[in-house]
mmCIF file of C-alpha atoms in Angstrom:
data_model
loop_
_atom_site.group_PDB
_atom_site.id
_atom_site.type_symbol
_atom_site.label_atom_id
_atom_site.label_comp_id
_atom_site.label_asym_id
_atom_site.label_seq_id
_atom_site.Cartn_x
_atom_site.Cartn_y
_atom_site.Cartn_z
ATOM 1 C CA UNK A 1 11.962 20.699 46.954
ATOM 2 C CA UNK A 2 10.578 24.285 47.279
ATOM 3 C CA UNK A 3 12.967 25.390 44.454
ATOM 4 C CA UNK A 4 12.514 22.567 42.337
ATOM 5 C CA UNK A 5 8.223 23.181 42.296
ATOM 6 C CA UNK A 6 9.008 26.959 41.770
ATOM 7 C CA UNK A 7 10.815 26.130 38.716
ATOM 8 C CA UNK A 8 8.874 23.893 37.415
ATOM 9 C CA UNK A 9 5.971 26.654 37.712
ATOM 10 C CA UNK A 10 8.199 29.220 35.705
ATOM 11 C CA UNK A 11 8.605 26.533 33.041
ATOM 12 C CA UNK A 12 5.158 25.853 32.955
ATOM 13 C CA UNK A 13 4.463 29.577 32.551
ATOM 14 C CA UNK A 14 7.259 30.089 29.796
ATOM 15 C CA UNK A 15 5.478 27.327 27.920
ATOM 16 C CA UNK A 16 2.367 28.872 27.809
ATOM 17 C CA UNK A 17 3.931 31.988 25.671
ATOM 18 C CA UNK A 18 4.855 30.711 22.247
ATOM 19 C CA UNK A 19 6.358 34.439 21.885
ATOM 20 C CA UNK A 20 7.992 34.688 24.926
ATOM 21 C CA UNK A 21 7.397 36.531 28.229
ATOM 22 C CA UNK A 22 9.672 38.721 30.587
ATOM 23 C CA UNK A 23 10.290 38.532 34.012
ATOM 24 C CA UNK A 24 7.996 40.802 35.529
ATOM 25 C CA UNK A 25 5.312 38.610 34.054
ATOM 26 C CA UNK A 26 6.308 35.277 34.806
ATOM 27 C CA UNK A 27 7.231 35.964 38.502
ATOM 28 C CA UNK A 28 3.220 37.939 38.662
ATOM 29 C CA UNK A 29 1.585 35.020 36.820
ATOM 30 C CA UNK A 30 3.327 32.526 39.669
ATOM 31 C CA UNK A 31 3.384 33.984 42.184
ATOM 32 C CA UNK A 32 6.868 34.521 42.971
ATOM 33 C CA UNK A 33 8.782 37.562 44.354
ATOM 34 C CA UNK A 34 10.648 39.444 41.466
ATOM 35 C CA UNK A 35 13.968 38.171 42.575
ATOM 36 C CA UNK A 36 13.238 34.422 43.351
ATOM 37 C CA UNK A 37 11.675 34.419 39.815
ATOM 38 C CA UNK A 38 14.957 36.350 38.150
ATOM 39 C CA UNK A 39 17.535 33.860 40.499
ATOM 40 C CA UNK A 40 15.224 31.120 38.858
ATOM 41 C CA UNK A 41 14.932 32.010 35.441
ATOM 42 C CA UNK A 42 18.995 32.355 35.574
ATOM 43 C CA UNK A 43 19.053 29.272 36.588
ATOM 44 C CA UNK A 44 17.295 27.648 34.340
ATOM 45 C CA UNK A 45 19.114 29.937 31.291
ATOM 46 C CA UNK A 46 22.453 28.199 32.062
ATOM 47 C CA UNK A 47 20.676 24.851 32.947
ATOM 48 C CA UNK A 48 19.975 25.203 29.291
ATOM 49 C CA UNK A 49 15.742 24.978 29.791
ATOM 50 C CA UNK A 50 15.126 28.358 29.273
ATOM 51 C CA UNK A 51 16.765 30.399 27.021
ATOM 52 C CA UNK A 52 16.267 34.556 26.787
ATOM 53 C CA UNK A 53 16.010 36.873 24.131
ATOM 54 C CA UNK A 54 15.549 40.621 23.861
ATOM 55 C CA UNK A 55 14.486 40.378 28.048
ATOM 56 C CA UNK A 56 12.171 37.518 27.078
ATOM 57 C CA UNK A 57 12.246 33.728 28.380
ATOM 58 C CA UNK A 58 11.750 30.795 25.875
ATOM 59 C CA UNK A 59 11.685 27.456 26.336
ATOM 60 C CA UNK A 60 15.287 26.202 25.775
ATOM 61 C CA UNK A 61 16.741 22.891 24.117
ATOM 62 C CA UNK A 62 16.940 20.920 27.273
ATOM 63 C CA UNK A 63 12.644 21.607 27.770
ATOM 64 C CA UNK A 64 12.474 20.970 24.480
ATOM 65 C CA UNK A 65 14.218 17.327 24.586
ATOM 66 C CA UNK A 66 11.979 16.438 27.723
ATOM 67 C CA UNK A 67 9.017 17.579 25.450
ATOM 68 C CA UNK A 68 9.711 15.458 22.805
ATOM 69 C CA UNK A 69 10.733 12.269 24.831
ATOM 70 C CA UNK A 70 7.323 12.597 26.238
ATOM 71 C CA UNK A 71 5.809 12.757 23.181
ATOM 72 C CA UNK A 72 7.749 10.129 21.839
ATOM 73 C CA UNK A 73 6.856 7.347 25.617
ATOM 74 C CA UNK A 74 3.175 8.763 24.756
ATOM 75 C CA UNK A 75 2.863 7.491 21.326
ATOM 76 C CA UNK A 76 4.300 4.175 22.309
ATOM 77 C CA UNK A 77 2.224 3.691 25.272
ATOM 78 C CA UNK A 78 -0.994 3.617 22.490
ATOM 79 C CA UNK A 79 0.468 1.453 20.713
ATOM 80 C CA UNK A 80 1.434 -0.641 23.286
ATOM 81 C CA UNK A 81 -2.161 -0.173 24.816
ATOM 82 C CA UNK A 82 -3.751 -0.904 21.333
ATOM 83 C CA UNK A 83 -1.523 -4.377 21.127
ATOM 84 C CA UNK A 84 -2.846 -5.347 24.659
ATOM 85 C CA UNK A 85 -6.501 -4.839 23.439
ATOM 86 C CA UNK A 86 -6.031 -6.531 20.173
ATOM 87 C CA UNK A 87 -4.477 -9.655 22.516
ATOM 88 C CA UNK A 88 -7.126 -9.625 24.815
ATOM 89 C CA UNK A 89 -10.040 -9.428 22.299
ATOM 90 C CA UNK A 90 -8.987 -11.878 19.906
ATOM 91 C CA UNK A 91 -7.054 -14.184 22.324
ATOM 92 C CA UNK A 92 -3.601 -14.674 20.148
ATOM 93 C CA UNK A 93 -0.029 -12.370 20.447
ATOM 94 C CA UNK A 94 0.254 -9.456 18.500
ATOM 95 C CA UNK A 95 2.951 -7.805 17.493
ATOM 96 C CA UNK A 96 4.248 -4.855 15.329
ATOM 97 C CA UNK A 97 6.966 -4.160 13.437
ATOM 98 C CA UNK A 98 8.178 -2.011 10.570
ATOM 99 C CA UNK A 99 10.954 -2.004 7.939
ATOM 100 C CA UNK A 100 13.375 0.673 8.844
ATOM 101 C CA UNK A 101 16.990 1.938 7.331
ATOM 102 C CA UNK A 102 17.279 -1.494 5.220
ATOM 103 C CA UNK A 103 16.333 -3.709 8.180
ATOM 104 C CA UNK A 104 12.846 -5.572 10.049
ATOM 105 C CA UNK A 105 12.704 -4.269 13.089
ATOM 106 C CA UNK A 106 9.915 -6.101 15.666
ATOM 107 C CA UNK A 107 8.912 -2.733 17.464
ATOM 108 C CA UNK A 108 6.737 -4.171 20.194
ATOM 109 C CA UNK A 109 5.281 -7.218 21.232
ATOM 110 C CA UNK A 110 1.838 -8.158 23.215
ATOM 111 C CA UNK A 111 1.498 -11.870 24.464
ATOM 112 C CA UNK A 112 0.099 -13.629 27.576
ATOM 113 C CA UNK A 113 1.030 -17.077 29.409
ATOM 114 C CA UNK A 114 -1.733 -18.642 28.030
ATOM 115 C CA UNK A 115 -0.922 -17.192 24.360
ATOM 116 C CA UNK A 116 2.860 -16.851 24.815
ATOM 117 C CA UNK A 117 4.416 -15.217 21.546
ATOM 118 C CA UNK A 118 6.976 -17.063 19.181
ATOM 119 C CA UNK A 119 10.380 -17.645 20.281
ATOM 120 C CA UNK A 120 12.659 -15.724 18.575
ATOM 121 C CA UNK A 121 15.093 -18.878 17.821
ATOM 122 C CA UNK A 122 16.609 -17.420 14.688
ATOM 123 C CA UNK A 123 17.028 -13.986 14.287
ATOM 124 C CA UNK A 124 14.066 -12.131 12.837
ATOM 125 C CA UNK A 125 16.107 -9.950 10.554
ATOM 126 C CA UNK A 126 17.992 -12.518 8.543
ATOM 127 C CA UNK A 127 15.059 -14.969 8.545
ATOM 128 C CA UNK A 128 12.470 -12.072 7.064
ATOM 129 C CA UNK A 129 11.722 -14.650 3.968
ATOM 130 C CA UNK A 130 10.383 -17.516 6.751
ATOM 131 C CA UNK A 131 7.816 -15.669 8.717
ATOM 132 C CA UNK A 132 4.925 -13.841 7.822
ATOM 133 C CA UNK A 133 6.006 -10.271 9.101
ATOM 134 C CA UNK A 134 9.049 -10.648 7.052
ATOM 135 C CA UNK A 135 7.206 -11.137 4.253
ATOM 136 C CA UNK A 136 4.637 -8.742 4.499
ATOM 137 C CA UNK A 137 6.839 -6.064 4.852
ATOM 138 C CA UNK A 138 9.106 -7.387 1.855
ATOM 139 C CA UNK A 139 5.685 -7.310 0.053
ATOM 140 C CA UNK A 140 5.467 -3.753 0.270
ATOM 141 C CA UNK A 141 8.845 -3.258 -1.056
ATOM 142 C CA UNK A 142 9.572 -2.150 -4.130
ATOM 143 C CA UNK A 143 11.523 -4.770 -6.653
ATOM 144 C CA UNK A 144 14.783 -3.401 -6.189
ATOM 145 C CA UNK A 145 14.799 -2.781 -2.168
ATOM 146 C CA UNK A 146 13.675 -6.469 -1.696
ATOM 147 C CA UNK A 147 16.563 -7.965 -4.102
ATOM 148 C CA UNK A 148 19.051 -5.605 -1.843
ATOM 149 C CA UNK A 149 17.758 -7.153 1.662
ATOM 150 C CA UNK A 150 17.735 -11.029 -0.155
ATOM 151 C CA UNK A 151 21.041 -10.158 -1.331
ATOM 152 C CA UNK A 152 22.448 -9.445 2.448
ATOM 153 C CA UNK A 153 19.990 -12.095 3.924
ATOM 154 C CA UNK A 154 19.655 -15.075 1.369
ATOM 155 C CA UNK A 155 16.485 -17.148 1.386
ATOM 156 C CA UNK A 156 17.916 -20.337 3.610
ATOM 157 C CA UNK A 157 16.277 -23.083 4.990
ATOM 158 C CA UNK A 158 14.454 -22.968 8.411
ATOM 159 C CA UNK A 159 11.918 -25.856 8.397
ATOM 160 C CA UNK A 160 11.017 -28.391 5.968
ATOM 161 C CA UNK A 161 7.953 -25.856 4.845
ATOM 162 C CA UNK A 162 10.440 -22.679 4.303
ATOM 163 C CA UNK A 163 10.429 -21.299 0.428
ATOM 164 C CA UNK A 164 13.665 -22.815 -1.059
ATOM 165 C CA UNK A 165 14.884 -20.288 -2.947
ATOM 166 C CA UNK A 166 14.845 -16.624 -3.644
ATOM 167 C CA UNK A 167 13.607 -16.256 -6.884
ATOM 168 C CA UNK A 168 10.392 -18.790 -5.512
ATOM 169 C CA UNK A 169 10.041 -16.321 -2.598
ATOM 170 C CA UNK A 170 10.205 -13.395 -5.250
ATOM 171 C CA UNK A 171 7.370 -14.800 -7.203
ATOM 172 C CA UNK A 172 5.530 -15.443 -4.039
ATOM 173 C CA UNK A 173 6.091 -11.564 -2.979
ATOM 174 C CA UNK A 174 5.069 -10.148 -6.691
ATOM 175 C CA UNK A 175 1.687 -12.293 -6.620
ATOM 176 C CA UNK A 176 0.738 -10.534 -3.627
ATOM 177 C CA UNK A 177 -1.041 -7.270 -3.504
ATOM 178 C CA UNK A 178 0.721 -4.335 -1.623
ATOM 179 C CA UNK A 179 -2.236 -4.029 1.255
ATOM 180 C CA UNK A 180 -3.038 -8.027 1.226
ATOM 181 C CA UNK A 181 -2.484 -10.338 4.643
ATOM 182 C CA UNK A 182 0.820 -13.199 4.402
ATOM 183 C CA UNK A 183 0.492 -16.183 6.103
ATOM 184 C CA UNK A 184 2.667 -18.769 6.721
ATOM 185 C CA UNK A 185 2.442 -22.166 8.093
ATOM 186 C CA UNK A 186 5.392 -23.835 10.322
ATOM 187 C CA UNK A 187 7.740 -21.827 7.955
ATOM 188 C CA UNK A 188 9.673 -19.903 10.650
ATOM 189 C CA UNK A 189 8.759 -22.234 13.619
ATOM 190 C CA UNK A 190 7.806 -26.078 13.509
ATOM 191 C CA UNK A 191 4.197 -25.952 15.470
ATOM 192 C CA UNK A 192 3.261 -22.521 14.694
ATOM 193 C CA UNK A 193 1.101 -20.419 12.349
ATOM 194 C CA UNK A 194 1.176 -16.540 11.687
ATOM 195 C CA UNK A 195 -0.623 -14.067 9.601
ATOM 196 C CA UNK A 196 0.795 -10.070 9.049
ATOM 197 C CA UNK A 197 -1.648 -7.477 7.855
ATOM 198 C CA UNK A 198 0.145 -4.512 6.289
ATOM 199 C CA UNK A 199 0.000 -1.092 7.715
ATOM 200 C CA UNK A 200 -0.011 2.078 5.582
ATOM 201 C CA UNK A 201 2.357 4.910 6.825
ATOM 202 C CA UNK A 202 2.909 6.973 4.101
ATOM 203 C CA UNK A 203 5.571 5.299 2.243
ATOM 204 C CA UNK A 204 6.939 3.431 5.140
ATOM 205 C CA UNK A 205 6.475 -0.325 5.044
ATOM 206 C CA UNK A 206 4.657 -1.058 8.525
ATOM 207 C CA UNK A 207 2.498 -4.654 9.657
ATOM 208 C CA UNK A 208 0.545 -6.003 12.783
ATOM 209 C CA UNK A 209 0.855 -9.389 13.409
ATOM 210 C CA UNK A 210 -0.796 -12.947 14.912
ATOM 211 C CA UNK A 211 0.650 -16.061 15.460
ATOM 212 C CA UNK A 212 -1.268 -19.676 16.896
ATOM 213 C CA UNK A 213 -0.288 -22.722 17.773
ATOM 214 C CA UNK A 214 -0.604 -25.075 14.245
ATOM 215 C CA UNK A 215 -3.238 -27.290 15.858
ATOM 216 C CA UNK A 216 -5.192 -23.845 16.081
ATOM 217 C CA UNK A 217 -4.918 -22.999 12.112
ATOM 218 C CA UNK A 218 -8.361 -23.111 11.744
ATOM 219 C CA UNK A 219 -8.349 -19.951 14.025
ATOM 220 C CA UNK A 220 -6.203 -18.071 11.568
ATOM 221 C CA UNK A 221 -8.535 -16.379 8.935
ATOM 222 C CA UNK A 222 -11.337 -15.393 11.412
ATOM 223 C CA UNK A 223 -8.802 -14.272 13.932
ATOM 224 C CA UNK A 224 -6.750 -12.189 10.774
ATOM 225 C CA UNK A 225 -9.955 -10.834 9.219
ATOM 226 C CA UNK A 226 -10.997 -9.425 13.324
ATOM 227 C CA UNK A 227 -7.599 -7.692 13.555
ATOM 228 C CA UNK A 228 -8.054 -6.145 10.317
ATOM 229 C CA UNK A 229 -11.001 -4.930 11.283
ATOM 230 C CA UNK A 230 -9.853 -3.474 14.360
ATOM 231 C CA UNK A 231 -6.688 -1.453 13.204
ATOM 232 C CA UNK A 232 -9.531 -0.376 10.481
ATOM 233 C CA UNK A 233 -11.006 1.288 13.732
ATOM 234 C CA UNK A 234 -8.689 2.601 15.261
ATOM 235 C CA UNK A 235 -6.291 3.713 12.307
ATOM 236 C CA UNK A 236 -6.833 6.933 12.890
ATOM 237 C CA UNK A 237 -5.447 7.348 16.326
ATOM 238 C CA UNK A 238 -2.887 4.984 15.712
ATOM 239 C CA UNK A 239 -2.016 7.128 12.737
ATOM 240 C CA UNK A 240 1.294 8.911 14.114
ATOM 241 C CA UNK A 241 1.520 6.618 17.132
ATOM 242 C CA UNK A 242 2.787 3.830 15.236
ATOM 243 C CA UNK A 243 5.429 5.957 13.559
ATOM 244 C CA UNK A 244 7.455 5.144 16.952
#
């Protein structure tokens, strides 16, 4: 255990020189005898977590990779976090999701026993043209991208309420504006209600989503106008963490 918080001291140290540092000053600034610090820094040169040029230590592709995972569990623990809120506050799930490599992927998902989210009966990426996050997402599209995904996932029938064909859905999708809420009632899920506001991210199609119980549809504009009100305020911080 001693070895392991030595090292992790050196590392620490190494990190705080974006330029590097050698030896002598790495073992001074820990505290560590000259040759425990060059046995160390060795070590963690073959390890791959340090690597050393010209006599000085860098942080190495192995740091580098625990660096970045970090960065990467920290981004989606505010989202996460930000989901819970949004749950809590306006008492419905809430979920996110973003259109990525040709495909809707539901990122993350926020619900509670007393507001349990939808089932996912049918699969959400081949039923993007019967739910509201599907659609939003398609709404941001540009003509030719949403032909390509209706041409590998055809409009089909869901419910009684689902749009019948593509070229109706297509008409829906061009009549609504880029940054504009979908909703959709019992068209994914018999009993249920959803609404998707869009998320900008550059010129990534993103949304944040709500669904209710049908008998609860009179909850659906209030509670969609309070969760675009709150990613309004927080937008900035969710900025990059919703790039996850």
């Amino acid at each position: 255990m001693g070895s392991v918080q030595r090292a992790m001291r050196l590392l620490e140290s190494v990190a705080e020189h974006e330029h590097g540092a050698p030896a002598k000053q790495l073992a001074r600034e820990t505290g560590l005898a000259l040759p425990t610090a060059y046995h160390l820094l060795r070590t963690l040169v073959h390890e791959g977590y340090l690597r050393r040029d010209k006599g000085l230590f860098f942080l190495g592709e192995a740091a580098e990779r625990l660096s970045s995972s970090g960065a990467e569990q920290k981004r989606r623990s505010t989202v996460v976090e930000a989901l819970a809120h949004w749950r809590d506050l306006i008492g419905v799930p809430v979920y996110y999701a973003q259109y990525r490599n040709g495909e809707i992927e539901v990122l993350c998902v926020s619900d509670s026993p007393g507001n349990p989210a939808v089932e996912e009966w049918a699969d959400f990426r081949e039923t993007g043209h019967a739910h509201a996050i599907g659609q939003c997402l398609l709404a941001q599209l540009d003509d030719e991208a949403r032909r390509d995904h209706l041409d590998r996932y055809p409009v089909q029938s869901i419910t009684p309420y689902t749009v019948r064909d593509g070229h109706s859905l297509l008409r829906r999708l061009e009549r609504t504006a880029r940054m504009e809420p979908v909703t959709e009632r019992q068209e994914y899920a018999l009993g249920t209600v959803c609404a998707a506001v869009p998320i900008t991210l550059g010129n990534a199609a993103a949304t944040m989503a709500i669904s209710l119980p049908a008998h609860q549809a009179h909850r659906l504009p209030a509670a969609t106008q309070q969760l675009q009100e709150e990613i309004g305020r927080l937008m900035g911080s969710l900025a990059i963490s919703i790039s996850i």
